[in-house]
Amino acid sequence: GFLAPLPVEVGAGRQRRSGARPHRVGVMALPVAAELVRTFRLPLIAHLLAHFHFMRCGAMVGFARDAYNVPVPQMAGPPEFMRVFRAHANQSEQQTGFYWLMWIFSALVSPVAGGAIGILWVALRLGYFEYYRKLPTDKKEGIHKGLYRFTIPSYLCNNIFILGILVKLVQSFL
């Protein structure tokens, strides 16, 4: 059917001394996969960096649970724990949309631009997490101003992705 994997021969196009026929594999052959990796290496790097950052955020919540005696599955604790927990929760809220937008933009518009913007997004989210979790307990003034240094540019990255996707969509109707 339409969604069935296309058979691809591995070894086709290479000289074979043994005379053996190339074997068949599923959707992707190694040369095709290597070309995809070359084409999308920057979005792949951005995706992996985002994933490692997310895993680190989760580990930091675990460390904060131990440091501030907040047992699982308890969701509340001292302000120091809550900042780490909330920064991780915010990251999880942002991550899924970022992945979708970056990959669609990279496929439709430019993998180089998509990956570069994606790496910038990860750096901004790392800054957000570090700033949020290290805020002094008594600091009320300027909390939003400091976080906006990271949130507004990271939202701008996502909006660039959306704009590029929309331009390609509109162009498809012209």
Coordinates of N, CA and C in Angstrom, one line a residue:
G1 N 0.8 -1.2 0.0 CA 0.0 0.0 0.0 C 0.8 1.3 0.0
F2 N 0.2 2.4 0.2 CA 0.8 3.7 0.2 C 1.9 3.8 1.2
L3 N 1.6 3.3 2.4 CA 2.5 3.5 3.5 C 3.5 2.3 3.7
A4 N 3.5 1.3 2.8 CA 4.4 0.2 2.9 C 5.8 0.7 2.6
P5 N 6.8 0.1 3.3 CA 8.2 0.5 3.0 C 8.6 0.1 1.6
L6 N 9.4 1.0 1.0 CA 9.9 0.7 -0.3 C 11.1 -0.1 -0.2
P7 N 11.2 -1.2 -0.9 CA 12.5 -2.0 -0.8 C 13.6 -1.3 -1.4
V8 N 14.7 -1.3 -0.7 CA 16.0 -0.7 -1.2 C 17.1 -1.7 -1.1
E9 N 17.9 -1.7 -2.1 CA 19.0 -2.6 -2.1 C 20.3 -2.0 -1.6
V10 N 20.9 -2.7 -0.6 CA 22.2 -2.2 -0.1 C 23.3 -2.9 -0.9
G11 N 24.2 -2.1 -1.3 CA 25.3 -2.6 -2.2 C 25.1 -2.3 -3.6
A12 N 23.9 -1.9 -4.0 CA 23.6 -1.6 -5.4 C 24.5 -0.5 -5.9
G13 N 25.1 -0.6 -7.0 CA 26.0 0.5 -7.5 C 27.4 0.3 -7.2
R14 N 27.7 -0.6 -6.3 CA 29.1 -0.9 -5.9 C 29.5 -2.1 -6.7
Q15 N 30.8 -2.2 -7.0 CA 31.3 -3.4 -7.6 C 31.4 -4.5 -6.5
R16 N 30.9 -5.6 -6.9 CA 31.0 -6.8 -6.0 C 31.8 -7.9 -6.6
R17 N 32.9 -8.2 -5.9 CA 33.7 -9.3 -6.5 C 33.1 -10.7 -6.3
S18 N 32.3 -10.8 -5.3 CA 31.7 -12.2 -5.1 C 30.6 -12.5 -6.0
G19 N 30.1 -11.5 -6.7 CA 29.0 -11.7 -7.6 C 27.6 -11.9 -6.9
A20 N 27.6 -11.8 -5.6 CA 26.4 -12.0 -4.8 C 25.5 -10.8 -5.1
R21 N 24.2 -11.1 -5.0 CA 23.2 -10.0 -5.2 C 23.1 -9.2 -3.9
P22 N 22.9 -7.9 -4.1 CA 22.7 -7.1 -2.9 C 21.5 -7.5 -2.1
H23 N 21.5 -7.4 -0.8 CA 20.3 -7.8 0.0 C 19.4 -6.6 0.1
R24 N 18.1 -6.9 0.4 CA 17.1 -5.9 0.4 C 16.8 -5.5 1.9
V25 N 16.6 -4.3 2.1 CA 16.2 -3.8 3.5 C 15.0 -2.9 3.4
G26 N 14.5 -2.4 4.5 CA 13.3 -1.7 4.5 C 13.4 -0.3 3.9
V27 N 12.9 0.7 4.6 CA 12.7 2.0 4.0 C 14.0 2.7 3.6
M28 N 15.0 2.6 4.5 CA 16.3 3.3 4.3 C 17.5 2.4 4.1
A29 N 18.3 2.7 3.1 CA 19.6 2.1 3.0 C 20.6 3.0 3.6
L30 N 21.7 2.4 3.9 CA 22.8 3.2 4.6 C 23.2 4.4 3.9
P31 N 23.4 4.4 2.5 CA 23.8 5.7 1.9 C 22.7 6.7 2.0
V32 N 21.4 6.4 2.0 CA 20.3 7.3 2.1 C 20.3 7.9 3.5
A33 N 20.5 7.1 4.5 CA 20.6 7.5 5.9 C 21.7 8.5 6.1
A34 N 22.9 8.1 5.6 CA 24.1 9.0 5.7 C 23.8 10.4 5.1
E35 N 23.1 10.4 3.9 CA 22.8 11.7 3.3 C 21.8 12.5 4.1
L36 N 20.8 11.8 4.8 CA 19.9 12.5 5.6 C 20.6 13.1 6.8
V37 N 21.6 12.4 7.4 CA 22.3 12.9 8.5 C 23.2 14.1 8.1
R38 N 23.8 14.0 6.9 CA 24.6 15.2 6.5 C 23.7 16.4 6.2
T39 N 22.5 16.2 5.6 CA 21.6 17.3 5.3 C 21.0 17.9 6.6
F40 N 20.7 17.1 7.6 CA 20.0 17.5 8.8 C 20.9 17.5 10.0
R41 N 22.2 17.6 9.8 CA 23.1 17.5 11.0 C 22.8 18.6 12.0
L42 N 22.6 19.8 11.6 CA 22.4 20.9 12.6 C 21.1 20.7 13.4
P43 N 19.9 20.4 12.7 CA 18.7 20.1 13.5 C 18.9 18.9 14.4
L44 N 19.7 17.9 14.0 CA 19.9 16.7 14.8 C 20.7 17.1 16.1
I45 N 21.7 18.0 15.9 CA 22.5 18.4 17.0 C 21.6 19.2 17.9
A46 N 20.8 20.1 17.4 CA 19.9 20.9 18.2 C 19.0 20.0 19.0
H47 N 18.4 19.0 18.3 CA 17.5 18.1 19.0 C 18.2 17.4 20.1
L48 N 19.4 16.8 19.9 CA 20.1 16.1 20.9 C 20.5 17.0 22.1
L49 N 20.9 18.3 21.8 CA 21.2 19.2 22.8 C 20.0 19.5 23.7
A50 N 18.8 19.7 23.0 CA 17.6 20.0 23.8 C 17.2 18.8 24.6
H51 N 17.4 17.6 24.1 CA 17.1 16.4 24.9 C 18.0 16.3 26.1
F52 N 19.3 16.5 25.9 CA 20.2 16.4 27.0 C 20.0 17.4 28.0
H53 N 19.6 18.6 27.6 CA 19.3 19.7 28.5 C 18.1 19.3 29.3
F54 N 17.0 18.7 28.7 CA 15.8 18.3 29.4 C 16.1 17.2 30.4
M55 N 17.0 16.3 30.0 CA 17.4 15.2 31.0 C 18.1 15.8 32.2
R56 N 19.0 16.8 31.9 CA 19.7 17.4 33.0 C 18.7 18.2 33.9
C57 N 17.7 18.9 33.3 CA 16.7 19.5 34.2 C 16.0 18.5 35.1
G58 N 15.7 17.4 34.5 CA 15.0 16.4 35.3 C 15.9 15.9 36.4
A59 N 17.2 15.7 36.1 CA 18.1 15.2 37.2 C 18.3 16.3 38.3
M60 N 18.3 17.6 37.9 CA 18.4 18.6 38.9 C 17.2 18.6 39.8
V61 N 16.0 18.3 39.3 CA 14.8 18.2 40.2 C 15.0 17.0 41.2
G62 N 15.6 15.9 40.7 CA 15.9 14.8 41.6 C 16.9 15.2 42.7
F63 N 17.9 15.9 42.3 CA 18.9 16.4 43.3 C 18.3 17.4 44.3
A64 N 17.4 18.3 43.7 CA 16.7 19.2 44.6 C 15.8 18.5 45.6
R65 N 15.2 17.4 45.1 CA 14.3 16.6 46.0 C 15.1 16.1 47.2
D66 N 16.3 15.6 46.9 CA 17.2 15.1 48.0 C 17.7 16.2 48.9
A67 N 18.1 17.3 48.3 CA 18.7 18.4 49.1 C 17.7 19.0 50.0
Y68 N 16.4 19.1 49.6 CA 15.4 19.8 50.3 C 14.3 18.9 50.9
N69 N 14.6 17.6 50.9 CA 13.8 16.5 51.6 C 12.3 16.6 51.0
V70 N 12.2 16.5 49.7 CA 10.9 16.5 49.1 C 10.7 15.2 48.5
P71 N 9.9 14.3 49.1 CA 9.8 12.9 48.6 C 8.9 12.8 47.4
V72 N 9.2 11.9 46.5 CA 8.3 11.6 45.4 C 7.0 11.0 45.9
P73 N 5.9 11.3 45.5 CA 5.4 12.1 44.4 C 5.0 13.5 44.8
Q74 N 5.5 14.0 46.0 CA 5.1 15.3 46.4 C 5.5 16.3 45.4
M75 N 4.7 17.3 45.2 CA 4.9 18.3 44.2 C 5.2 19.7 44.7
A76 N 5.2 19.8 46.0 CA 5.5 21.1 46.7 C 6.6 20.9 47.7
G77 N 7.3 22.0 48.0 CA 8.4 22.0 48.9 C 8.8 23.4 49.2
P78 N 10.0 23.6 49.7 CA 10.5 24.9 49.9 C 10.8 25.7 48.6
P79 N 10.8 27.0 48.7 CA 11.0 27.8 47.5 C 12.2 27.4 46.6
E80 N 13.3 27.0 47.2 CA 14.4 26.6 46.4 C 14.1 25.3 45.6
F81 N 13.3 24.4 46.1 CA 12.9 23.2 45.4 C 11.9 23.6 44.3
M82 N 11.0 24.5 44.7 CA 9.9 24.9 43.7 C 10.5 25.6 42.5
R83 N 11.5 26.4 42.7 CA 12.1 27.0 41.5 C 12.7 26.0 40.5
V84 N 13.4 25.0 41.0 CA 14.0 24.0 40.1 C 12.8 23.2 39.5
F85 N 11.9 22.8 40.3 CA 10.7 22.0 39.8 C 10.0 22.8 38.7
R86 N 9.7 24.1 39.0 CA 8.9 24.9 38.0 C 9.7 25.2 36.7
A87 N 11.0 25.4 36.9 CA 11.9 25.6 35.7 C 11.9 24.3 34.8
H88 N 11.9 23.2 35.4 CA 11.8 21.9 34.7 C 10.5 21.7 34.0
A89 N 9.4 22.0 34.8 CA 8.1 21.9 34.2 C 7.9 22.9 33.0
N90 N 8.4 24.1 33.2 CA 8.3 25.0 32.1 C 9.1 24.5 30.8
Q91 N 10.2 23.9 31.1 CA 11.0 23.3 30.0 C 10.2 22.2 29.3
S92 N 9.5 21.4 30.0 CA 8.7 20.3 29.4 C 7.5 20.9 28.6
E93 N 7.0 22.0 29.1 CA 5.9 22.6 28.4 C 6.4 23.2 27.0
Q94 N 7.6 23.7 27.0 CA 8.1 24.3 25.8 C 8.7 23.3 24.7
Q95 N 9.2 22.2 25.2 CA 10.0 21.3 24.4 C 9.3 20.7 23.2
T96 N 8.1 20.1 23.5 CA 7.4 19.4 22.4 C 7.1 20.4 21.2
G97 N 6.6 21.5 21.5 CA 6.4 22.5 20.4 C 7.6 22.8 19.6
F98 N 8.7 23.0 20.4 CA 10.0 23.3 19.8 C 10.4 22.2 18.8
Y99 N 10.3 21.0 19.2 CA 10.8 19.9 18.4 C 10.0 19.9 17.0
W100 N 8.6 20.0 17.1 CA 7.8 20.0 15.9 C 8.1 21.1 15.0
L101 N 8.2 22.3 15.6 CA 8.4 23.5 14.8 C 9.8 23.5 14.1
M102 N 10.8 23.1 14.9 CA 12.2 23.0 14.3 C 12.3 22.0 13.2
W103 N 11.7 20.8 13.3 CA 11.8 19.8 12.3 C 11.0 20.2 11.1
I104 N 9.8 20.7 11.2 CA 9.0 21.1 10.1 C 9.7 22.2 9.3
F105 N 10.2 23.2 10.1 CA 10.9 24.3 9.4 C 12.2 23.8 8.7
S106 N 12.9 22.9 9.3 CA 14.1 22.4 8.7 C 13.8 21.6 7.5
A107 N 12.7 20.9 7.4 CA 12.4 20.1 6.3 C 11.8 21.0 5.1
L108 N 11.1 22.0 5.5 CA 10.4 22.8 4.5 C 11.2 24.1 4.0
V109 N 12.0 24.6 5.0 CA 12.6 25.9 4.7 C 14.1 25.7 4.6
S110 N 14.8 25.4 5.6 CA 16.3 25.2 5.6 C 16.7 24.5 6.8
P111 N 17.4 23.3 6.6 CA 18.0 22.6 7.7 C 19.1 23.4 8.4
V112 N 19.8 24.2 7.7 CA 20.9 24.9 8.3 C 20.3 26.0 9.2
A113 N 19.4 26.8 8.7 CA 18.7 27.8 9.5 C 18.0 27.2 10.7
G114 N 17.3 26.1 10.4 CA 16.5 25.4 11.5 C 17.4 24.9 12.6
G115 N 18.5 24.4 12.2 CA 19.5 23.9 13.3 C 20.1 25.0 14.0
A116 N 20.5 26.1 13.3 CA 21.1 27.2 14.0 C 20.2 27.9 15.0
I117 N 18.9 28.1 14.5 CA 17.9 28.7 15.4 C 17.6 27.7 16.6
G118 N 17.6 26.4 16.3 CA 17.4 25.4 17.3 C 18.5 25.4 18.4
I119 N 19.7 25.5 18.0 CA 20.8 25.6 18.9 C 20.7 26.9 19.8
L120 N 20.3 28.0 19.1 CA 20.1 29.2 19.9 C 19.0 29.0 20.9
W121 N 17.9 28.4 20.5 CA 16.8 28.1 21.4 C 17.3 27.3 22.6
V122 N 18.1 26.3 22.4 CA 18.6 25.5 23.5 C 19.4 26.3 24.5
A123 N 20.3 27.2 23.9 CA 21.1 28.0 24.8 C 20.2 29.0 25.6
L124 N 19.2 29.5 25.0 CA 18.3 30.4 25.7 C 17.5 29.7 26.8
R125 N 17.1 28.4 26.5 CA 16.4 27.7 27.5 C 17.3 27.2 28.7
L126 N 18.6 27.0 28.3 CA 19.5 26.7 29.4 C 19.7 27.9 30.3
G127 N 19.8 29.1 29.7 CA 20.0 30.3 30.5 C 18.7 30.5 31.3
Y128 N 17.5 30.3 30.8 CA 16.3 30.4 31.6 C 16.3 29.5 32.8
F129 N 16.7 28.2 32.6 CA 16.7 27.3 33.7 C 17.7 27.7 34.7
E130 N 18.9 28.0 34.4 CA 19.9 28.4 35.3 C 19.5 29.7 36.1
Y131 N 19.0 30.7 35.4 CA 18.6 31.9 36.0 C 17.4 31.6 37.0
Y132 N 16.4 30.9 36.6 CA 15.2 30.6 37.4 C 15.6 29.8 38.7
R133 N 16.4 28.8 38.5 CA 16.7 28.0 39.7 C 17.6 28.6 40.7
K134 N 18.4 29.7 40.3 CA 19.3 30.3 41.2 C 18.9 31.6 41.8
L135 N 17.6 32.0 41.5 CA 17.1 33.2 42.1 C 17.1 33.2 43.6
P136 N 17.5 34.3 44.2 CA 17.5 34.3 45.7 C 16.0 34.2 46.2
T137 N 15.8 33.6 47.3 CA 14.4 33.4 47.8 C 13.7 34.8 48.1
D138 N 14.5 35.8 48.5 CA 13.9 37.1 48.8 C 13.7 38.0 47.6
K139 N 14.2 37.6 46.5 CA 14.2 38.5 45.3 C 12.8 38.5 44.7
K140 N 12.1 39.6 44.7 CA 10.8 39.7 44.1 C 10.9 40.7 42.9
E141 N 11.7 41.8 43.1 CA 11.9 42.8 42.0 C 12.7 42.2 40.9
G142 N 12.3 42.5 39.7 CA 13.1 42.1 38.6 C 13.1 40.7 38.2
I143 N 12.3 39.9 38.9 CA 12.3 38.5 38.5 C 11.8 38.3 37.1
H144 N 10.8 38.9 36.7 CA 10.3 38.8 35.3 C 11.2 39.4 34.3
K145 N 11.8 40.6 34.7 CA 12.7 41.2 33.8 C 13.9 40.3 33.4
G146 N 14.4 39.6 34.4 CA 15.5 38.7 34.2 C 15.1 37.5 33.3
L147 N 14.0 37.0 33.6 CA 13.5 35.8 32.8 C 13.2 36.2 31.4
Y148 N 12.7 37.4 31.2 CA 12.3 37.8 29.9 C 13.6 37.9 28.9
R149 N 14.7 38.0 29.5 CA 16.0 38.0 28.7 C 16.1 36.7 27.9
F150 N 15.5 35.6 28.5 CA 15.5 34.3 27.9 C 14.2 33.9 27.2
T151 N 13.1 34.2 27.8 CA 11.8 33.8 27.3 C 11.5 34.5 26.0
I152 N 11.6 35.8 25.9 CA 11.2 36.5 24.7 C 12.0 36.1 23.5
P153 N 13.4 36.0 23.6 CA 14.1 35.5 22.4 C 13.8 34.0 22.1
S154 N 13.5 33.2 23.1 CA 13.2 31.8 22.7 C 11.8 31.7 22.0
Y155 N 10.9 32.6 22.5 CA 9.6 32.6 21.7 C 9.8 33.2 20.3
L156 N 10.7 34.1 20.2 CA 11.0 34.6 18.9 C 11.6 33.5 18.0
C157 N 12.4 32.7 18.5 CA 12.9 31.5 17.7 C 11.7 30.7 17.2
N158 N 10.8 30.3 18.1 CA 9.6 29.6 17.7 C 8.8 30.3 16.7
N159 N 8.7 31.6 16.8 CA 7.9 32.4 15.9 C 8.5 32.5 14.5
I160 N 9.9 32.5 14.5 CA 10.6 32.4 13.2 C 10.3 31.1 12.5
F161 N 10.3 30.0 13.3 CA 9.9 28.7 12.7 C 8.5 28.8 12.1
I162 N 7.6 29.3 12.9 CA 6.2 29.4 12.4 C 6.0 30.3 11.2
L163 N 6.7 31.4 11.2 CA 6.6 32.3 10.0 C 7.2 31.6 8.8
G164 N 8.3 30.9 8.9 CA 8.9 30.2 7.7 C 8.0 29.1 7.2
I165 N 7.3 28.4 8.1 CA 6.4 27.3 7.8 C 5.2 27.9 7.1
L166 N 4.7 29.0 7.6 CA 3.5 29.7 7.0 C 3.8 30.2 5.6
V167 N 5.0 30.8 5.4 CA 5.4 31.3 4.1 C 5.4 30.1 3.1
K168 N 6.0 29.0 3.5 CA 6.0 27.8 2.6 C 4.6 27.3 2.3
L169 N 3.8 27.3 3.3 CA 2.4 26.9 3.1 C 1.6 27.8 2.1
V170 N 1.8 29.1 2.3 CA 1.1 30.0 1.4 C 1.7 29.9 0.0
Q171 N 3.0 29.7 -0.1 CA 3.6 29.5 -1.5 C 3.1 28.3 -2.1
S172 N 2.7 27.3 -1.4 CA 2.2 26.0 -2.0 C 0.8 26.3 -2.7
F173 N 0.1 27.3 -2.3 CA -1.2 27.6 -2.9 C -1.1 28.5 -4.1
L174 N 0.1 29.1 -4.3 CA 0.3 30.1 -5.4 C 0.7 29.4 -6.7

